[in-house]
Amino acid sequence: MKRLLAICLFGSAVTIFAANVPDGVNITKARKRGRQQQFQWVAWSDEAFAQAKRERRFILLDCAAEWCHWCHVMDETTYVDPDLGRILSNRFVAIRVDIDARPDLAERYGNWGWPATIIFSPNAEEVGKFRGYLAPEELKSALADIERTNPKESSHIAADPSAPVDALGWIGVRVTRDMDEWYDPDEGGWGRQQKAPLGANIELEFRRGAHGDTNAFRRAVFSLDKQRALIDPVWGGISQYSSASNWNEPHYEKLMAYQAANLEAAARGYQATSNATFLADARKIDGYLEKFFTSSNGTFFATQDADLNAHEKDKPFVDGHTYYALGDAGRRKLGIPHIDTHVYADENGLAIAALCTVYEVTHDGTILKRARRAADAILASHVATDGSVRHDADKKSGPFYLADAAAFGWGLTRLAAVTDDAKYRDGAERIALAAASNFEDITSGAYFEHTPDENAAGVFARRHQPFVYNVVCVRFFAGLAKLNGEAIWRTRAQRILAAIATPRILDSQGRMVGDYLLALDDMGAYPW
């Protein structure tokens, strides 16, 4: 159905929004009501959890993101509800975190958002989890139910035993079969109710194609062709997903993880097919990164909003569907959607690895120069003498995260492989040694999400072993083993793969298993 547009007055400015947005989630109409939030968010801190315990208050944790459309909608509609404000002010400690600044929380609660609303007991044990946007009445009802029933605090679930290392090949067969069942033969991609550009799945299919699987090859080509609808034809860059069962309803937020994975997939598509259209797709994504996501020192930013002025309440809001229908001049006249200019080590590692792939395929020296410039800057600003990697160079305290060591280390191994520059190999070795010291669970072989925090409360005192960044760590260690020939990194990678290969863990990943299978292949354990 053709999207209708409407224009309304917002103070002295003209605000553009999609006319078929329901009133309850229409940011422009919510702002006109002029409601103000009746409670205060507090930052994540030891004192916030201590206050909850001391005053016997439940905790509401809002896991949000700067780029998240439905987080903005919830701010403008739900959290300005006066009754909800009084409930939170009087009986809860309300904590908000930016999940891009906390990769450990992003991994822990990724299946619940964004936004993700998690309720904890006064002792910081989980008692309720809620996925996505919640209308005011929904959230008030959920909070009342939790308080009324006074639920028992969650108990610790013992970790599943690791799989045998020599079973990794059979596990690869099973995971590949599961991924195949997610494939959508009508629209391409994996999953049918929502279409997401899963670059790792596509890259895995091209590898299968190179080993003679013609069906996998066709799936990869078809999926790349179909998901092109998510690439912005004006500025480039790829949207995070389409909210429909086809590719025609983009959610326009742009995240580095999706840019990097699909830049690699498009480059591999060109390498496998010599189809210039796939190279053009890669150039559009890379051009967007260079134009919008690159800082003055060559490092990369994290995300861009789906909408215009979601953060600026004194400026006219323009929804993404309306904004991105405009050409370059029309967009710039209105302004540029908010870009999160934090420079995080994990996102930079992913970008560097992707640029190395593009260089391998194109031999374009300007691409390699940009990868080196970013790596040099992050090595200087984010990596400590002992090899520990800061998520944000401006944050000198707090834990180190596996995400940063794994992703940036992987980026360095890719860069060392294509440049043969010992500086990047040595940097990767230093980071790997620190990662083993900081994160390794000696019992299982998997790696924890962050360094220990003796002040952590409740559920957060029990460190997770995150699937996604354990997989990235495998790719990092596999690449390092190829560079320096040291068997210990291969052994550690094998132990990680076995530890996270339990049915419960793998089943919870759904369609997003391409990275795990790529890691198996990087280790030489994929069952060709």
Tab-separated table of N, CA and C in Angstrom, residues 78-162:
chain	number	residue	atom	x	y	z
A	78	THR	N	5.214	6.090	26.433
A	78	THR	CA	5.058	5.291	27.652
A	78	THR	C	5.650	5.979	28.868
A	79	TYR	N	6.897	6.390	28.763
A	79	TYR	CA	7.583	6.889	29.948
A	79	TYR	C	7.174	8.302	30.354
A	80	VAL	N	6.306	8.941	29.559
A	80	VAL	CA	5.748	10.231	29.992
A	80	VAL	C	4.359	10.063	30.592
A	81	ASP	N	3.873	8.826	30.680
A	81	ASP	CA	2.573	8.592	31.317
A	81	ASP	C	2.680	8.964	32.798
A	82	PRO	N	1.808	9.848	33.305
A	82	PRO	CA	1.967	10.329	34.684
A	82	PRO	C	1.808	9.244	35.738
A	83	ASP	N	0.864	8.318	35.544
A	83	ASP	CA	0.680	7.249	36.529
A	83	ASP	C	1.896	6.333	36.574
A	84	LEU	N	2.408	5.988	35.410
A	84	LEU	CA	3.604	5.161	35.366
A	84	LEU	C	4.768	5.885	36.025
A	85	GLY	N	4.874	7.178	35.767
A	85	GLY	CA	5.941	7.957	36.382
A	85	GLY	C	5.893	7.905	37.894
A	86	ARG	N	4.696	7.996	38.466
A	86	ARG	CA	4.573	7.938	39.930
A	86	ARG	C	4.949	6.559	40.465
A	87	ILE	N	4.548	5.506	39.740
A	87	ILE	CA	4.888	4.145	40.162
A	87	ILE	C	6.393	3.966	40.196
A	88	LEU	N	7.052	4.377	39.126
A	88	LEU	CA	8.496	4.200	39.052
A	88	LEU	C	9.211	5.075	40.079
A	89	SER	N	8.734	6.281	40.261
A	89	SER	CA	9.378	7.195	41.198
A	89	SER	C	9.253	6.710	42.633
A	90	ASN	N	8.102	6.141	42.978
A	90	ASN	CA	7.830	5.781	44.367
A	90	ASN	C	8.305	4.383	44.748
A	91	ARG	N	8.332	3.457	43.783
A	91	ARG	CA	8.542	2.059	44.173
A	91	ARG	C	9.659	1.330	43.425
A	92	PHE	N	10.291	1.977	42.487
A	92	PHE	CA	11.325	1.317	41.683
A	92	PHE	C	12.595	2.165	41.638
A	93	VAL	N	13.685	1.508	41.334
A	93	VAL	CA	14.901	2.184	40.873
A	93	VAL	C	14.942	1.951	39.364
A	94	ALA	N	14.885	3.030	38.607
A	94	ALA	CA	14.806	2.940	37.142
A	94	ALA	C	16.182	3.230	36.554
A	95	ILE	N	16.775	2.204	35.937
A	95	ILE	CA	18.129	2.305	35.385
A	95	ILE	C	18.047	2.218	33.867
A	96	ARG	N	18.728	3.114	33.208
A	96	ARG	CA	18.798	3.066	31.739
A	96	ARG	C	20.243	2.848	31.318
A	97	VAL	N	20.420	1.949	30.331
A	97	VAL	CA	21.747	1.732	29.755
A	97	VAL	C	21.662	1.821	28.239
A	98	ASP	N	22.709	2.333	27.642
A	98	ASP	CA	22.887	2.325	26.194
A	98	ASP	C	23.571	1.011	25.857
A	99	ILE	N	22.870	0.136	25.162
A	99	ILE	CA	23.413	-1.202	24.949
A	99	ILE	C	24.651	-1.192	24.049
A	100	ASP	N	24.816	-0.167	23.234
A	100	ASP	CA	26.037	-0.094	22.432
A	100	ASP	C	27.254	0.210	23.297
A	101	ALA	N	27.032	0.861	24.427
A	101	ALA	CA	28.124	1.139	25.359
A	101	ALA	C	28.395	-0.043	26.278
A	102	ARG	N	27.491	-1.031	26.296
A	102	ARG	CA	27.629	-2.187	27.183
A	102	ARG	C	27.439	-3.475	26.388
A	103	PRO	N	28.470	-3.929	25.682
A	103	PRO	CA	28.303	-5.144	24.875
A	103	PRO	C	27.944	-6.373	25.691
A	104	ASP	N	28.270	-6.385	26.980
A	104	ASP	CA	27.887	-7.528	27.811
A	104	ASP	C	26.375	-7.588	27.982
A	105	LEU	N	25.738	-6.436	28.223
A	105	LEU	CA	24.280	-6.407	28.359
A	105	LEU	C	23.595	-6.605	27.019
A	106	ALA	N	24.199	-6.094	25.960
A	106	ALA	CA	23.631	-6.304	24.624
A	106	ALA	C	23.560	-7.784	24.292
A	107	GLU	N	24.576	-8.534	24.678
A	107	GLU	CA	24.582	-9.970	24.424
A	107	GLU	C	23.616	-10.689	25.366
A	108	ARG	N	23.611	-10.300	26.624
A	108	ARG	CA	22.782	-10.977	27.625
A	108	ARG	C	21.299	-10.840	27.321
A	109	TYR	N	20.885	-9.652	26.857
A	109	TYR	CA	19.457	-9.394	26.665
A	109	TYR	C	19.078	-9.156	25.207
A	110	GLY	N	19.954	-9.544	24.288
A	110	GLY	CA	19.688	-9.308	22.875
A	110	GLY	C	18.414	-9.958	22.371
A	111	ASN	N	18.021	-11.085	22.950
A	111	ASN	CA	16.786	-11.753	22.510
A	111	ASN	C	15.529	-11.045	22.991
A	112	TRP	N	15.693	-9.963	23.761
A	112	TRP	CA	14.533	-9.301	24.358
A	112	TRP	C	14.345	-7.869	23.851
A	113	GLY	N	14.989	-7.470	22.835
A	113	GLY	CA	14.821	-6.056	22.491
A	113	GLY	C	15.185	-5.783	21.051
A	114	TRP	N	15.316	-4.533	20.700
A	114	TRP	CA	15.353	-3.374	21.596
A	114	TRP	C	14.113	-2.506	21.409
A	115	PRO	N	13.581	-1.854	22.448
A	115	PRO	CA	14.050	-1.860	23.823
A	115	PRO	C	13.770	-3.192	24.518
A	116	ALA	N	14.575	-3.487	25.502
A	116	ALA	CA	14.326	-4.627	26.380
A	116	ALA	C	14.083	-4.068	27.778
A	117	THR	N	13.008	-4.526	28.398
A	117	THR	CA	12.660	-4.074	29.744
A	117	THR	C	12.793	-5.262	30.683
A	118	ILE	N	13.733	-5.180	31.598
A	118	ILE	CA	14.007	-6.283	32.513
A	118	ILE	C	13.711	-5.804	33.931
A	119	ILE	N	12.935	-6.611	34.672
A	119	ILE	CA	12.587	-6.282	36.056
A	119	ILE	C	13.363	-7.206	36.986
A	120	PHE	N	13.914	-6.601	38.043
A	120	PHE	CA	14.710	-7.345	39.008
A	120	PHE	C	14.129	-7.161	40.409
A	121	SER	N	14.372	-8.145	41.235
A	121	SER	CA	14.049	-8.035	42.653
A	121	SER	C	15.000	-7.019	43.288
A	122	PRO	N	14.737	-6.625	44.529
A	122	PRO	CA	15.684	-5.736	45.211
A	122	PRO	C	17.090	-6.312	45.322
A	123	ASN	N	17.212	-7.642	45.221
A	123	ASN	CA	18.525	-8.275	45.278
A	123	ASN	C	19.134	-8.486	43.892
A	124	ALA	N	18.522	-7.843	42.888
A	124	ALA	CA	19.053	-7.866	41.521
A	124	ALA	C	18.978	-9.242	40.870
A	125	GLU	N	17.944	-10.000	41.193
A	125	GLU	CA	17.669	-11.242	40.488
A	125	GLU	C	16.520	-11.002	39.501
A	126	GLU	N	16.616	-11.578	38.318
A	126	GLU	CA	15.614	-11.356	37.280
A	126	GLU	C	14.265	-11.939	37.688
A	127	VAL	N	13.207	-11.137	37.534
A	127	VAL	CA	11.853	-11.616	37.817
A	127	VAL	C	10.894	-11.349	36.661
A	128	GLY	N	11.343	-10.666	35.612
A	128	GLY	CA	10.482	-10.423	34.464
A	128	GLY	C	11.261	-9.833	33.308
A	129	LYS	N	10.958	-10.297	32.082
A	129	LYS	CA	11.611	-9.783	30.874
A	129	LYS	C	10.527	-9.486	29.845
A	130	PHE	N	10.660	-8.327	29.197
A	130	PHE	CA	9.647	-7.891	28.240
A	130	PHE	C	10.339	-7.393	26.983
A	131	ARG	N	9.844	-7.856	25.844
A	131	ARG	CA	10.483	-7.611	24.555
A	131	ARG	C	9.834	-6.444	23.829
A	132	GLY	N	10.671	-5.499	23.380
A	132	GLY	CA	10.206	-4.458	22.474
A	132	GLY	C	9.330	-3.401	23.127
A	133	TYR	N	8.604	-2.682	22.285
A	133	TYR	CA	7.770	-1.568	22.745
A	133	TYR	C	6.645	-2.050	23.659
A	134	LEU	N	6.447	-1.334	24.762
A	134	LEU	CA	5.339	-1.584	25.677
A	134	LEU	C	4.536	-0.289	25.812
A	135	ALA	N	3.253	-0.366	25.549
A	135	ALA	CA	2.380	0.782	25.757
A	135	ALA	C	2.256	1.063	27.259
A	136	PRO	N	1.833	2.258	27.644
A	136	PRO	CA	1.765	2.590	29.071
A	136	PRO	C	0.978	1.576	29.897
A	137	GLU	N	-0.211	1.191	29.430
A	137	GLU	CA	-1.035	0.264	30.205
A	137	GLU	C	-0.385	-1.107	30.317
A	138	GLU	N	0.297	-1.527	29.260
A	138	GLU	CA	0.988	-2.825	29.306
A	138	GLU	C	2.068	-2.827	30.379
A	139	LEU	N	2.869	-1.777	30.399
A	139	LEU	CA	3.955	-1.742	31.368
A	139	LEU	C	3.423	-1.593	32.788
A	140	LYS	N	2.409	-0.749	32.986
A	140	LYS	CA	1.840	-0.607	34.332
A	140	LYS	C	1.270	-1.928	34.824
A	141	SER	N	0.606	-2.645	33.955
A	141	SER	CA	0.041	-3.942	34.338
A	141	SER	C	1.147	-4.930	34.696
A	142	ALA	N	2.223	-4.929	33.909
A	142	ALA	CA	3.322	-5.851	34.179
A	142	ALA	C	3.973	-5.544	35.522
A	143	LEU	N	4.178	-4.271	35.815
A	143	LEU	CA	4.795	-3.895	37.090
A	143	LEU	C	3.894	-4.251	38.268
A	144	ALA	N	2.583	-4.036	38.093
A	144	ALA	CA	1.649	-4.371	39.170
A	144	ALA	C	1.630	-5.867	39.429
A	145	ASP	N	1.651	-6.658	38.363
A	145	ASP	CA	1.650	-8.115	38.534
A	145	ASP	C	2.888	-8.583	39.281
A	146	ILE	N	4.025	-8.011	38.944
A	146	ILE	CA	5.268	-8.422	39.596
A	146	ILE	C	5.249	-8.055	41.067
A	147	GLU	N	4.799	-6.848	41.382
A	147	GLU	CA	4.748	-6.428	42.786
A	147	GLU	C	3.715	-7.239	43.569
A	148	ARG	N	2.581	-7.526	42.927
A	148	ARG	CA	1.490	-8.203	43.620
A	148	ARG	C	1.841	-9.655	43.932
A	149	THR	N	2.484	-10.322	42.983
A	149	THR	CA	2.785	-11.736	43.184
A	149	THR	C	4.077	-11.952	43.961
A	150	ASN	N	4.911	-10.890	44.052
A	150	ASN	CA	6.200	-10.982	44.756
A	150	ASN	C	6.925	-12.261	44.355
A	151	PRO	N	7.280	-12.373	43.075
A	151	PRO	CA	7.787	-13.644	42.540
A	151	PRO	C	9.078	-14.093	43.213
A	152	LYS	N	9.279	-15.393	43.155
A	152	LYS	CA	10.529	-15.936	43.668
A	152	LYS	C	11.675	-15.500	42.760
A	153	GLU	N	12.798	-15.261	43.371
A	153	GLU	CA	13.943	-14.844	42.588
A	153	GLU	C	14.470	-16.022	41.772
A	154	SER	N	14.977	-15.685	40.592
A	154	SER	CA	15.446	-16.736	39.701
A	154	SER	C	16.655	-17.444	40.303
A	155	SER	N	16.755	-18.722	40.013
A	155	SER	CA	17.895	-19.494	40.499
A	155	SER	C	18.908	-19.658	39.383
A	156	HIS	N	20.116	-19.925	39.789
A	156	HIS	CA	21.187	-20.081	38.803
A	156	HIS	C	21.017	-21.394	38.048
A	157	ILE	N	21.148	-21.331	36.707
A	157	ILE	CA	21.063	-22.529	35.876
A	157	ILE	C	22.477	-23.014	35.595
A	158	ALA	N	22.742	-24.254	35.918
A	158	ALA	CA	24.076	-24.799	35.691
A	158	ALA	C	24.391	-24.841	34.203
A	159	ALA	N	25.650	-24.618	33.883
A	159	ALA	CA	26.074	-24.642	32.490
A	159	ALA	C	25.993	-26.059	31.932
A	160	ASP	N	25.645	-26.152	30.648
A	160	ASP	CA	25.638	-27.443	29.980
A	160	ASP	C	27.068	-27.930	29.791
A	161	PRO	N	27.277	-29.254	29.836
A	161	PRO	CA	28.627	-29.752	29.578
A	161	PRO	C	29.041	-29.490	28.134
A	162	SER	N	30.338	-29.272	27.931
A	162	SER	CA	30.861	-29.026	26.586
A	162	SER	C	30.713	-30.276	25.727
